[in-house]
XYZ file of C-alpha atoms in Angstrom:
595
model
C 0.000 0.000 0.000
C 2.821 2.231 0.907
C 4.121 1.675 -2.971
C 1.256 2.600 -4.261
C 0.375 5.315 -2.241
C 4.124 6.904 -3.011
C 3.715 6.221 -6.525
C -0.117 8.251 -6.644
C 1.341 11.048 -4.554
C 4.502 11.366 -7.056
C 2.165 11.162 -9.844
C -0.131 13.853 -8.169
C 3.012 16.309 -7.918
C 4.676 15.738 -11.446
C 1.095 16.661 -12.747
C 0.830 19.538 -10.453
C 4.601 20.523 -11.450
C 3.397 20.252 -15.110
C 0.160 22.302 -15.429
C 1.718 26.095 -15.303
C 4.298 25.240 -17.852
C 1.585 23.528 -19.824
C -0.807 27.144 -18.982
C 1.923 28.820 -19.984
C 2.108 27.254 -24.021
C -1.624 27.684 -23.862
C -1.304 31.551 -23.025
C 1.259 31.572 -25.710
C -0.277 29.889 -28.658
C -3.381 32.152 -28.028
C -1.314 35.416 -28.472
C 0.330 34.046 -31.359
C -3.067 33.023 -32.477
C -4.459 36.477 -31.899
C -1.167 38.447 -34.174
C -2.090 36.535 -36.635
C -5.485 37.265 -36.918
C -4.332 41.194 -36.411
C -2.228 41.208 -39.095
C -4.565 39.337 -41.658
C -7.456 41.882 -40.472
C -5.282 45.108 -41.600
C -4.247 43.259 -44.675
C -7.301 42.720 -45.496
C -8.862 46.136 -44.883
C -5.963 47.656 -46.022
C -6.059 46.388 -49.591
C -9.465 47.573 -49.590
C -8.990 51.128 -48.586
C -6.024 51.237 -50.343
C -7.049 50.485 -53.924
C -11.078 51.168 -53.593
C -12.057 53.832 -51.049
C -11.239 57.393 -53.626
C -10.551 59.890 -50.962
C -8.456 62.738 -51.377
C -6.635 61.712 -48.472
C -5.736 57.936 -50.496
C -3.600 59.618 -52.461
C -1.740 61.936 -50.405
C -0.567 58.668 -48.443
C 2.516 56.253 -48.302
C 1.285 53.084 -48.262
C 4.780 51.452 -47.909
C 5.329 53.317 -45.057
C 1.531 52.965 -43.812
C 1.642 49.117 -44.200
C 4.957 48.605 -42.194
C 3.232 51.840 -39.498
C -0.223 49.595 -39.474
C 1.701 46.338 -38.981
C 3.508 47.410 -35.644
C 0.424 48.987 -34.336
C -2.114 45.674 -34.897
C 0.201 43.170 -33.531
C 0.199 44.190 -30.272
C -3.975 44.136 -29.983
C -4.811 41.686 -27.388
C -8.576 41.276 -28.149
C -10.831 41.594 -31.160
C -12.505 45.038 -29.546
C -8.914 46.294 -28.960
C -8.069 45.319 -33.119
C -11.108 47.201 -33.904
C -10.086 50.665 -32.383
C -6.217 50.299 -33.540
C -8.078 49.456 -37.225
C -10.579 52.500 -36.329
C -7.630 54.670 -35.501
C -5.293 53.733 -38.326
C -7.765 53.938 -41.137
C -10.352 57.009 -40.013
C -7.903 59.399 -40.842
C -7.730 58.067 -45.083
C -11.069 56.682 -45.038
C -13.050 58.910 -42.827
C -16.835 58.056 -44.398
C -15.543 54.198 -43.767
C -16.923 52.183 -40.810
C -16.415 49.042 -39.182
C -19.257 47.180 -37.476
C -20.344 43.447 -36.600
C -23.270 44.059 -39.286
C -23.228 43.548 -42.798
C -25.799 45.143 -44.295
C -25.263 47.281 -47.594
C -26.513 50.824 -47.638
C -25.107 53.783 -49.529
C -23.353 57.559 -48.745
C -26.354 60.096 -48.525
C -25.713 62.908 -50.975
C -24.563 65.998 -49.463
C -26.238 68.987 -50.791
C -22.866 70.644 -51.935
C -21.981 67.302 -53.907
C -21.537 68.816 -57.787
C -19.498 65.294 -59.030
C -17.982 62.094 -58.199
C -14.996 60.009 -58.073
C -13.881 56.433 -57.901
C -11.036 53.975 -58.579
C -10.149 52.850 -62.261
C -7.858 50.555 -62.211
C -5.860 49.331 -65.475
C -4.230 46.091 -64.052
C -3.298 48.374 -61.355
C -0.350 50.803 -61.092
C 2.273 50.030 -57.989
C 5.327 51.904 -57.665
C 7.439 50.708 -60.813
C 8.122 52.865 -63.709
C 6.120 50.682 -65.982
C 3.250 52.935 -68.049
C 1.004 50.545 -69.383
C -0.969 49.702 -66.363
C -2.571 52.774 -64.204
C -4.519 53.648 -61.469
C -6.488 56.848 -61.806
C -9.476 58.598 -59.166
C -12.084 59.886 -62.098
C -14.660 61.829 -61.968
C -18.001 62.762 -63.449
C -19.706 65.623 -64.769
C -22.262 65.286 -62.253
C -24.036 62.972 -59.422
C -26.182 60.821 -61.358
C -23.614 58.164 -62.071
C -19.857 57.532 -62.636
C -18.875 55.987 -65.959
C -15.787 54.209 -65.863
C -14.990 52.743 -69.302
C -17.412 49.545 -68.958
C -18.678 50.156 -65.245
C -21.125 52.462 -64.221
C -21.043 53.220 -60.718
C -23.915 54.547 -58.642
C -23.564 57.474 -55.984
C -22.487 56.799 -52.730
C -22.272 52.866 -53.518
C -20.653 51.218 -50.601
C -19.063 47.988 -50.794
C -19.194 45.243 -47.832
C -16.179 42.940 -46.350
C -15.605 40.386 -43.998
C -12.226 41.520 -42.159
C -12.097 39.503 -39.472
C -14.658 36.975 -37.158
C -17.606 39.031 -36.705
C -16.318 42.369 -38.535
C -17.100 43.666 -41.285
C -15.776 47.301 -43.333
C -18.357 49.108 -44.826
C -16.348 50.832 -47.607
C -17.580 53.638 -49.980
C -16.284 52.997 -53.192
C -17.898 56.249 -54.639
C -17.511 59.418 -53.256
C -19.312 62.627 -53.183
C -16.988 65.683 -54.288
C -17.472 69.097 -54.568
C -14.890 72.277 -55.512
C -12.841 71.644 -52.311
C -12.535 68.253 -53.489
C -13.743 64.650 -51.843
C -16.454 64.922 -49.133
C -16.406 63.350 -45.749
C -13.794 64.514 -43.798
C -13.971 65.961 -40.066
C -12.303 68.261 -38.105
C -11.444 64.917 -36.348
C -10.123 62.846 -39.011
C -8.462 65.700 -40.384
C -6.664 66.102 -37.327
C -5.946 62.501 -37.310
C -4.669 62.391 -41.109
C -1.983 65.226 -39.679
C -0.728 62.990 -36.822
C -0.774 60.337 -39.393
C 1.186 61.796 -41.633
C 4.195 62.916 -39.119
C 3.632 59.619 -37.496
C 4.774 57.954 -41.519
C 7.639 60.910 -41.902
C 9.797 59.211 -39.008
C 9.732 55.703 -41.277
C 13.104 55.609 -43.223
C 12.027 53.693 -46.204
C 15.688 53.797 -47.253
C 16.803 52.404 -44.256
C 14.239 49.211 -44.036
C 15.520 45.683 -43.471
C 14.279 42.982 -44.499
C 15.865 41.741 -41.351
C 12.736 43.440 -39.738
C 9.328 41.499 -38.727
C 7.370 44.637 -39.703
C 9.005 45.152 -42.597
C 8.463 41.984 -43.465
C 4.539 41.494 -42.548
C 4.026 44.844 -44.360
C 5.419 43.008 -47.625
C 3.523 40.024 -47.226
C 0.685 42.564 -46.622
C 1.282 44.856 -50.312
C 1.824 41.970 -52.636
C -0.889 39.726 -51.022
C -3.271 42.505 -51.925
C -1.786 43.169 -55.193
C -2.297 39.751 -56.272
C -6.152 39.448 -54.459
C -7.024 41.619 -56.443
C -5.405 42.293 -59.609
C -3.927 38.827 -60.727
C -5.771 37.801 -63.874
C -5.618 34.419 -63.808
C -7.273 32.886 -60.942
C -10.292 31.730 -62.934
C -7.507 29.221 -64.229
C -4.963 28.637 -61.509
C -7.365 27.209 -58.915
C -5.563 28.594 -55.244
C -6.436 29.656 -51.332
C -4.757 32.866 -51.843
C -6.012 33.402 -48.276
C -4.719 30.342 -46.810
C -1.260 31.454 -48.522
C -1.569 34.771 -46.968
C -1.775 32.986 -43.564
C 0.782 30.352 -43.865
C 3.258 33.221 -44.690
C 2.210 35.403 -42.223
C 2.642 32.730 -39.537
C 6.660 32.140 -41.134
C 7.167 35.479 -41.003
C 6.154 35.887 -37.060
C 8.360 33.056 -36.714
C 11.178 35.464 -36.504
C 12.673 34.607 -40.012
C 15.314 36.097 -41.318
C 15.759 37.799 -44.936
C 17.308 34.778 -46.579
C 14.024 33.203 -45.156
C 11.813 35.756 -45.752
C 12.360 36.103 -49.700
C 11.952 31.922 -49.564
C 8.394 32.454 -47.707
C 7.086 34.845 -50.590
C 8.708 32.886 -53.134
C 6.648 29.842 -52.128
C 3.327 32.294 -51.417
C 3.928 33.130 -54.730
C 4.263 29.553 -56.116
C 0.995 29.097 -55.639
C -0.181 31.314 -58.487
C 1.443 29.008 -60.965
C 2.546 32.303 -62.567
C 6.138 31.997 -64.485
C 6.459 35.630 -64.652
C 6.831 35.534 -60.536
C 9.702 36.674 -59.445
C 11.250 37.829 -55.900
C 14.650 40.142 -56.280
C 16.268 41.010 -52.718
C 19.354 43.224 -53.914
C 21.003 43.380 -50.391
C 21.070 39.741 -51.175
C 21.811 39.289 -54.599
C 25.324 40.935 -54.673
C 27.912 38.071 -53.842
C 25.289 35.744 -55.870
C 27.743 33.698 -58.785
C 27.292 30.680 -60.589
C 28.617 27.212 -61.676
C 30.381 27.511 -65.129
C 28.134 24.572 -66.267
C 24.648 23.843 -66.997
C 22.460 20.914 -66.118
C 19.089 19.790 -67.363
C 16.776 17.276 -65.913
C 17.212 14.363 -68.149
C 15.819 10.511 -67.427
C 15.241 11.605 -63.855
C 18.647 12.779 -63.331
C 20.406 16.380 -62.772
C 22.777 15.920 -66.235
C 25.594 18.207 -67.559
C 24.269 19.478 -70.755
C 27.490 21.825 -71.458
C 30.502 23.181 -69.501
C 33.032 26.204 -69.774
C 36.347 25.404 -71.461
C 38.941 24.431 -68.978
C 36.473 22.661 -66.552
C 37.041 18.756 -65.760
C 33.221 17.847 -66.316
C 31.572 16.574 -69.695
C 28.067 16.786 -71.381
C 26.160 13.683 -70.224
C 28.031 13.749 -66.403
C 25.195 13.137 -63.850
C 25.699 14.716 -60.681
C 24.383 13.118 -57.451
C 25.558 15.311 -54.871
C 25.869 19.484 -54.985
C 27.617 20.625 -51.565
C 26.355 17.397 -49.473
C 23.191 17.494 -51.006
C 21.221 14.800 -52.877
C 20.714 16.602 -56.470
C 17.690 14.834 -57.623
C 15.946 15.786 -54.127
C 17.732 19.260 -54.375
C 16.185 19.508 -57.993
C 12.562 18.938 -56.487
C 12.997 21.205 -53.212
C 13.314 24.048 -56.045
C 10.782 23.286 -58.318
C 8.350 23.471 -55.364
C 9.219 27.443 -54.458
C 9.083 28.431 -58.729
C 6.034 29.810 -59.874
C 4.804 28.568 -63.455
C 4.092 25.394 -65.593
C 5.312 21.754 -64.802
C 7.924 22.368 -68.602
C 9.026 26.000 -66.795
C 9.356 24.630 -63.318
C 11.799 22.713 -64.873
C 14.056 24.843 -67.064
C 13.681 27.170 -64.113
C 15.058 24.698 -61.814
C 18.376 23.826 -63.953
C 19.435 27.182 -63.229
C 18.816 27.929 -60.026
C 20.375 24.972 -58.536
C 23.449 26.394 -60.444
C 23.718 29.411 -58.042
C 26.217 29.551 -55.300
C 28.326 32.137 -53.489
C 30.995 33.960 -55.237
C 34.401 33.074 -53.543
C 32.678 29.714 -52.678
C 32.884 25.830 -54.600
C 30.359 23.998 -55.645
C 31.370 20.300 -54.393
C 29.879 17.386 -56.440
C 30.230 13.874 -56.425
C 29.457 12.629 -60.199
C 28.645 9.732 -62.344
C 30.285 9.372 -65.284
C 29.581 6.430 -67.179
C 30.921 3.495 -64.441
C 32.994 5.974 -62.950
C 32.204 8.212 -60.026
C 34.256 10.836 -58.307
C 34.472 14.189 -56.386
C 35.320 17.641 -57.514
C 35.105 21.046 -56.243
C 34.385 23.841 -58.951
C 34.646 27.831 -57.974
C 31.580 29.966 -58.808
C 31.984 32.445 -61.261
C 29.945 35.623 -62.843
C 28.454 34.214 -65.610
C 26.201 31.405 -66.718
C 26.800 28.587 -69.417
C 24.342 27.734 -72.146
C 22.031 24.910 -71.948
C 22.643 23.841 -75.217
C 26.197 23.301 -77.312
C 24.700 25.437 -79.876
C 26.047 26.102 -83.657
C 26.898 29.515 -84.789
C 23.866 32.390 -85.071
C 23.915 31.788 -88.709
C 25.491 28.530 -90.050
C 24.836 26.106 -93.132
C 24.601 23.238 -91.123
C 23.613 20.772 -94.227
C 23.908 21.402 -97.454
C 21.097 23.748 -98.548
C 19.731 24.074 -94.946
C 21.143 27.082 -92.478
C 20.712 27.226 -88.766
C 19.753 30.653 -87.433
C 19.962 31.240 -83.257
C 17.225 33.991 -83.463
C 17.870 34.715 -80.077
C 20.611 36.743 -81.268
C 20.046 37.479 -84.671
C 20.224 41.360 -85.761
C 18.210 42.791 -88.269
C 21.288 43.536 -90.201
C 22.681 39.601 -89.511
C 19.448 39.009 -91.331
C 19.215 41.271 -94.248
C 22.860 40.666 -95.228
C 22.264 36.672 -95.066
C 18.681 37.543 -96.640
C 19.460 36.465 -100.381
C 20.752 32.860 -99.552
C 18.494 32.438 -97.423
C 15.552 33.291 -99.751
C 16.851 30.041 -101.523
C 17.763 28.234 -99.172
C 16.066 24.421 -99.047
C 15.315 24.987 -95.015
C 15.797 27.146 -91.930
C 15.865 26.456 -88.470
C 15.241 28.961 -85.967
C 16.202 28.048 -82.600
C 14.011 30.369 -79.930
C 15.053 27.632 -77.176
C 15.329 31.059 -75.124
C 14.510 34.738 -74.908
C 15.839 37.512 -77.552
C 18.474 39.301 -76.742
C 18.431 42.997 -76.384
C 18.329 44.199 -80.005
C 17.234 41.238 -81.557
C 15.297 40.682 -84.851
C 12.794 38.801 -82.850
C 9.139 38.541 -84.005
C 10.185 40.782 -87.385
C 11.378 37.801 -88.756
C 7.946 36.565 -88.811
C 6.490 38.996 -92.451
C 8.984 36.821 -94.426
C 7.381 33.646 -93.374
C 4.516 34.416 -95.091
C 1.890 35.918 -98.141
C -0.664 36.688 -95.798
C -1.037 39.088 -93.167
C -0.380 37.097 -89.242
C -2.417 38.186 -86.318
C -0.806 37.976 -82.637
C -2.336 36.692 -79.455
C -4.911 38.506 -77.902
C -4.419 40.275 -74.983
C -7.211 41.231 -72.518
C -6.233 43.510 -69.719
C -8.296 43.422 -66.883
C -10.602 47.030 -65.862
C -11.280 46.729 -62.625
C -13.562 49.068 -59.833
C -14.632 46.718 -57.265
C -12.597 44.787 -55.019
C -11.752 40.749 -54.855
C -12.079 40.967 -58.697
C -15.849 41.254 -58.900
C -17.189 42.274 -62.316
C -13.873 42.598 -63.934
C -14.054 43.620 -67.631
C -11.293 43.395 -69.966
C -9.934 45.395 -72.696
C -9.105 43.019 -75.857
C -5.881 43.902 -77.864
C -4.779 42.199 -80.926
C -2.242 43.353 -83.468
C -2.237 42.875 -87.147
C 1.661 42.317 -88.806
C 1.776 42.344 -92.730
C 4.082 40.144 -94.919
C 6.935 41.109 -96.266
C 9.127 40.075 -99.374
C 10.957 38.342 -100.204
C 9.047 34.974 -98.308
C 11.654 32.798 -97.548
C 10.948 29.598 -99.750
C 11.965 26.425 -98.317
C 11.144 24.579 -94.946
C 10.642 26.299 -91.776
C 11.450 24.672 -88.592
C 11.898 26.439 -85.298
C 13.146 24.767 -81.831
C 11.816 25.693 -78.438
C 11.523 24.299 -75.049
C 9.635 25.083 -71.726
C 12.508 28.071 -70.859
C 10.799 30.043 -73.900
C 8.730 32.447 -72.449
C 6.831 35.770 -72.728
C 7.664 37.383 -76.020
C 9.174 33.930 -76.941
C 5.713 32.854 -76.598
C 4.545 35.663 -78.633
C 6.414 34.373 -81.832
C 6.170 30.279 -81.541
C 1.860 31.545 -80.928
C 2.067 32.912 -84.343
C 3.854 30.407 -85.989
C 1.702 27.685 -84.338
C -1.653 29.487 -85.296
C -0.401 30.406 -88.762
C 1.173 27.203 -88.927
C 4.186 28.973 -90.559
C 6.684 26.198 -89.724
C 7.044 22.821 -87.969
C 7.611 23.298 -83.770
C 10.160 20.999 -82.775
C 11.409 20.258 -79.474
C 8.712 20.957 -76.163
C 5.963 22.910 -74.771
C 6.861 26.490 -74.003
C 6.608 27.850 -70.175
C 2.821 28.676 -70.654
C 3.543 32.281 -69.443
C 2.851 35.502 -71.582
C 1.862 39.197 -71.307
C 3.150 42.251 -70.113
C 4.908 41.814 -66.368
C 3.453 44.044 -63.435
C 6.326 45.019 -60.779
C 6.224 46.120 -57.579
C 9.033 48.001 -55.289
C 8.777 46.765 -51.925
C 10.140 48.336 -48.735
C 14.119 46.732 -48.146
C 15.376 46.828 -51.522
C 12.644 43.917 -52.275
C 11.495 43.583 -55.995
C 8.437 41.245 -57.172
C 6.606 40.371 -60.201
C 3.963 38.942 -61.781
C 0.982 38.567 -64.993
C -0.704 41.902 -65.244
C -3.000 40.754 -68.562
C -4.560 37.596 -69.956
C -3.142 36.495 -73.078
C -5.410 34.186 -74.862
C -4.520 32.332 -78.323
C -5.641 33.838 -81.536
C -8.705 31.543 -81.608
C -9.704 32.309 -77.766
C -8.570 29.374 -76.316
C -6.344 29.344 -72.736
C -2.106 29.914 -73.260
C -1.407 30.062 -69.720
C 0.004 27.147 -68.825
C -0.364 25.069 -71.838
C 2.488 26.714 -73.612
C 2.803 26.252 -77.469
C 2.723 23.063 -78.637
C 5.449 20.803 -80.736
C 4.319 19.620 -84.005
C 7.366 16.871 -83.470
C 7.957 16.236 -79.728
C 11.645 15.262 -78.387
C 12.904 14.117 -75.517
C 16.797 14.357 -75.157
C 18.663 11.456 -73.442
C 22.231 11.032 -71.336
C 23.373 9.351 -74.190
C 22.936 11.862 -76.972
C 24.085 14.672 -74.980
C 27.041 12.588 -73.867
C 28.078 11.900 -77.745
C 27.649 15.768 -78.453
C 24.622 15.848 -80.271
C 21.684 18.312 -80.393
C 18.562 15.794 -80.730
C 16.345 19.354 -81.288
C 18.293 19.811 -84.421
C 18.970 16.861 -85.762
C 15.266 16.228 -85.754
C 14.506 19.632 -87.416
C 17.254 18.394 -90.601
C 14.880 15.081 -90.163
C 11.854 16.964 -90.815
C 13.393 19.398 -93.843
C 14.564 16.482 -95.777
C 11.342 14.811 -95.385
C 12.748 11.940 -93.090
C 10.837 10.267 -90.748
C 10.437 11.646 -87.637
């Protein structure tokens, strides 16, 4: 009995010993709990008054320096009536005919009796803070109060929009305003009070001196492009996403206390999600002792392979590498396609050269298989990348009668001085495995291709007024590009791959819907139309889609790519021997061989 007893009353004590520590984690998930639910309230509301409320007011703020401000304040709200006067307080002074309330009925701004117009939000993809002019946000106006016209919306006065912002609130935002000759109506004594303390409060942020070292800095990133994305990015009728579960999960790494390296990972993989291969993240604080190996690899038969190498370099086409710096390449390979943003045939170009990057100064130490052979060798980084392919030169005669033409690099005046033999020639192969250079001849190579006139891709850039992209509209663009002589005569092959992309795209759409040549070689990265940038705060770049581009018929690009009339798929073998299976199949298909 005595055993037992001893045993309950130890028992009895550990438990007793146990609870505060176990209190304790409780208390402590439930404030982490209750950030996160702060933060993802203002980013919420935030986007919303940011991009859709038209006050005067909107545009006289920073909203860099107000999301990283709004960020610091939130966090520190212990319950859901304290978040609601920090969101009252940091938004009355921009928005002051905006209200927050557990209700979420609609109803609409009364007209003031000095109201003579209105205004609203027209956004053209939307305009950030890059020096790109092709997308714009504008506040219009109209002639009077009837209605605003904007393009094809027509707004009604006073129309208010309702969102959910957090459990059991809701912003009631006007999304039309009243104006009159002072300019928009609403504002208080108060508020405008409150917009002056707001406004010194911003001054003493150093946007030049943000870190991406800091949590706020960070959460207010998270916070701009999240919104950006919500509701601007074209393609979610397509790319089937949570973008609000994404929000979270990165909001909840970046209160984690992450550092920069592991902050531009966490928006790199939010981004993934929008299976976007114009997505991007730049950090430039971080990108300055970036190098790379003198080699390049492609995934080939489920292997990282050497596919060409700088002159002086013990490794040869067809080497498979199994290890970079202690790691297992093939898994390495994967853990990288799973933070790029874009098609399966992009994730996969995309990945061959980023598993090339290392530290300048630094090795990259492999262990490789060559044939029955494998060893170990360290290689330094350098500045400068090697091509994917051994290529031939921009213009050869690669077979009697047929020339090879890299129109990644070909000039108009390469062209028109090579113009006569190639008129005659019995084929030509353009190789677009790639993006033109800077210069380029690219798509102007197309009018000799052809008696008829060619018609591009359509683009369709998205109008939008209201928020979460309800009732976007689109404005359809489609250019017209007339033939010129002389038509080259003989066979036309081109070669591309899933690393074409954007204006690649572009060209291989009109040669595929024009069927102007034969497409050898594989689908191309699926990713077209003009790129929409943003600036963030700590020298923090990203990208992504601003427009829909649609193939000339209608049908979806994004994706899907441009297909290969005559599919290959290279092998360790052939790129071990030397040999360029994209051309060799396009001499197949000139001389009429089978393919």
């Amino acid at each position: 009995m005595k055993r037992i007893s001893l045993v309950v009353i130890a028992t009895i004590v550990f438990l007793m010993s146990a609870l505060p520590a176990f209190a304790k984690e409780q208390e402590t998930s439930a404030i982490q709990d209750q950030e996160l639910a702060n933060v993802q309230a203002f980013a919420k509301l935030y986007g919303y008054v940011r991009f859709f409320h038209p006050s005067d007011e909107n545009e006289k703020i920073d909203w860099h320096r107000f999301a990283i401000h709004g960020v610091s304040k939130v966090r520190s709200a212990t319950t859901n009536k304290e978040l609601t006067t920090t969101l009252h307080e940091l938004f009355y002074p921009v928005a002051p005919t905006m209200s927050l309330s557990k209700q979420n009925n609609v109803t609409m701004l009364s007209p003031p009796k000095q109201a003579k117009n209105l205004t609203a939000w027209l956004h053209i993809s939307v305009k950030m803070n890059s020096p790109q002019e092709q997308y714009t946000s504008e506040r219009l106006q109209s002639v009077d109060t009837s209605q605003i016209k904007l393009l094809n919306h027509v707004l009604q006065p006073g129309e208010t929009t309702v969102k959910r912002i957090a459990t059991d609130l809701f912003a009631h935002i006007p999304i039309v305003l009243y104006r009159n000759d002072s300019g928009t109506i609403g504002a208080t004594p108060q508020s405008t009070r409150a917009f002056t303390q707001l406004q010194q409060q911003l001054s003493r942020i150093d946007l030049d001196k943000a870190s991406l070292d800091d949590p706020n800095v960070q959460l207010a990133n998270f916070v701009i492009t999240w919104n950006a994305i919500q509701h601007f990015y074209p393609y979610f009728d397509v790319v089937k996403v949570d973008w609000e579960q994404a929000l979270t999960e990165a909001l909840q790494e970046s209160l984690n206390k992450r550092t920069a390296d592991q902050f531009v990972l966490t928006m790199k993989q939010m981004l993934a999600n929008l299976q976007d291969g114009h997505n991007f993240v730049i950090a430039s604080g971080l990108t300055s002792n970036v190098a790379f190996s003198p080699y390049s690899v492609q995934w080939i038969e489920e292997q990282v392979v050497v596919t060409n190498v700088k002159e002086g370099i013990a490794l040869k086409p067809g080497d498979v590498i199994l290890t970079i710096n202690g790691r297992e390449a093939t898994s390495y390979y994967k853990e990288l396609e799973g933070i790029i943003s874009g098609s399966e045939q992009y994730k996969r170009v995309a990945a061959s050269r980023h598993i090339l990057q290392g530290v300048k100064g630094k090795e990259a130490k492999l262990t490789v298989q060559r044939g029955e052979h494998k060893f170990d060798i360290a290689i330094p980084y350098t500045d400068r990348t090697v091509d994917e392919f051994i290529r031939p030169a921009i213009i050869e005669q690669v077979e009697d009668g047929i020339y090879y033409i890299n129109l990644a690099q070909l000039t108009k005046d390469m062209f028109k001085e090579k113009l006569p033999e190639l008129g005659k020639a019995k084929g030509v192969i353009f190789d677009l495995r790639g993006y033109p250079y800077p210069g380029s001849i690219g798509k102007d190579i197309l009018p000799y291709l052809t008696d008829a006139p060619l018609k591009t891709p359509q683009y369709h850039i998205p109008l939008t007024v209201y928020p979460d992209r309800e009732k976007v509209t689109f404005n359809p663009i489609q250019y017209t590009i007339q033939p010129l002589q002389p038509k080259l005569k003989g066979k036309i092959v081109f070669l591309t791959y899933g690393g074409a992309i954007s204006y690649s795209e572009t060209i291989m759409g009109i040669v595929e819907h024009h069927r102007l040549a034969e497409i050898v070689g594989q689908p191309t990265a699926g990713a077209n139309g003009d790129v929409n940038l943003i600036n963030l705060p700590g020298g923090c770049t990203v990208a992504w889609t601003g427009l829909v581009t649609l193939k000339q018929d209608g049908s979806q690009h994004h994706l899907i790519g441009i297909q290969p009339t005559v599919p290959v798929e290279r092998t360790i073998k052939e790129v071990s021997e030397g040999r360029d299976i994209y051309l060799e199949k396009a001499i197949e298909t000139i001389n009429g061989e089978k393919k």
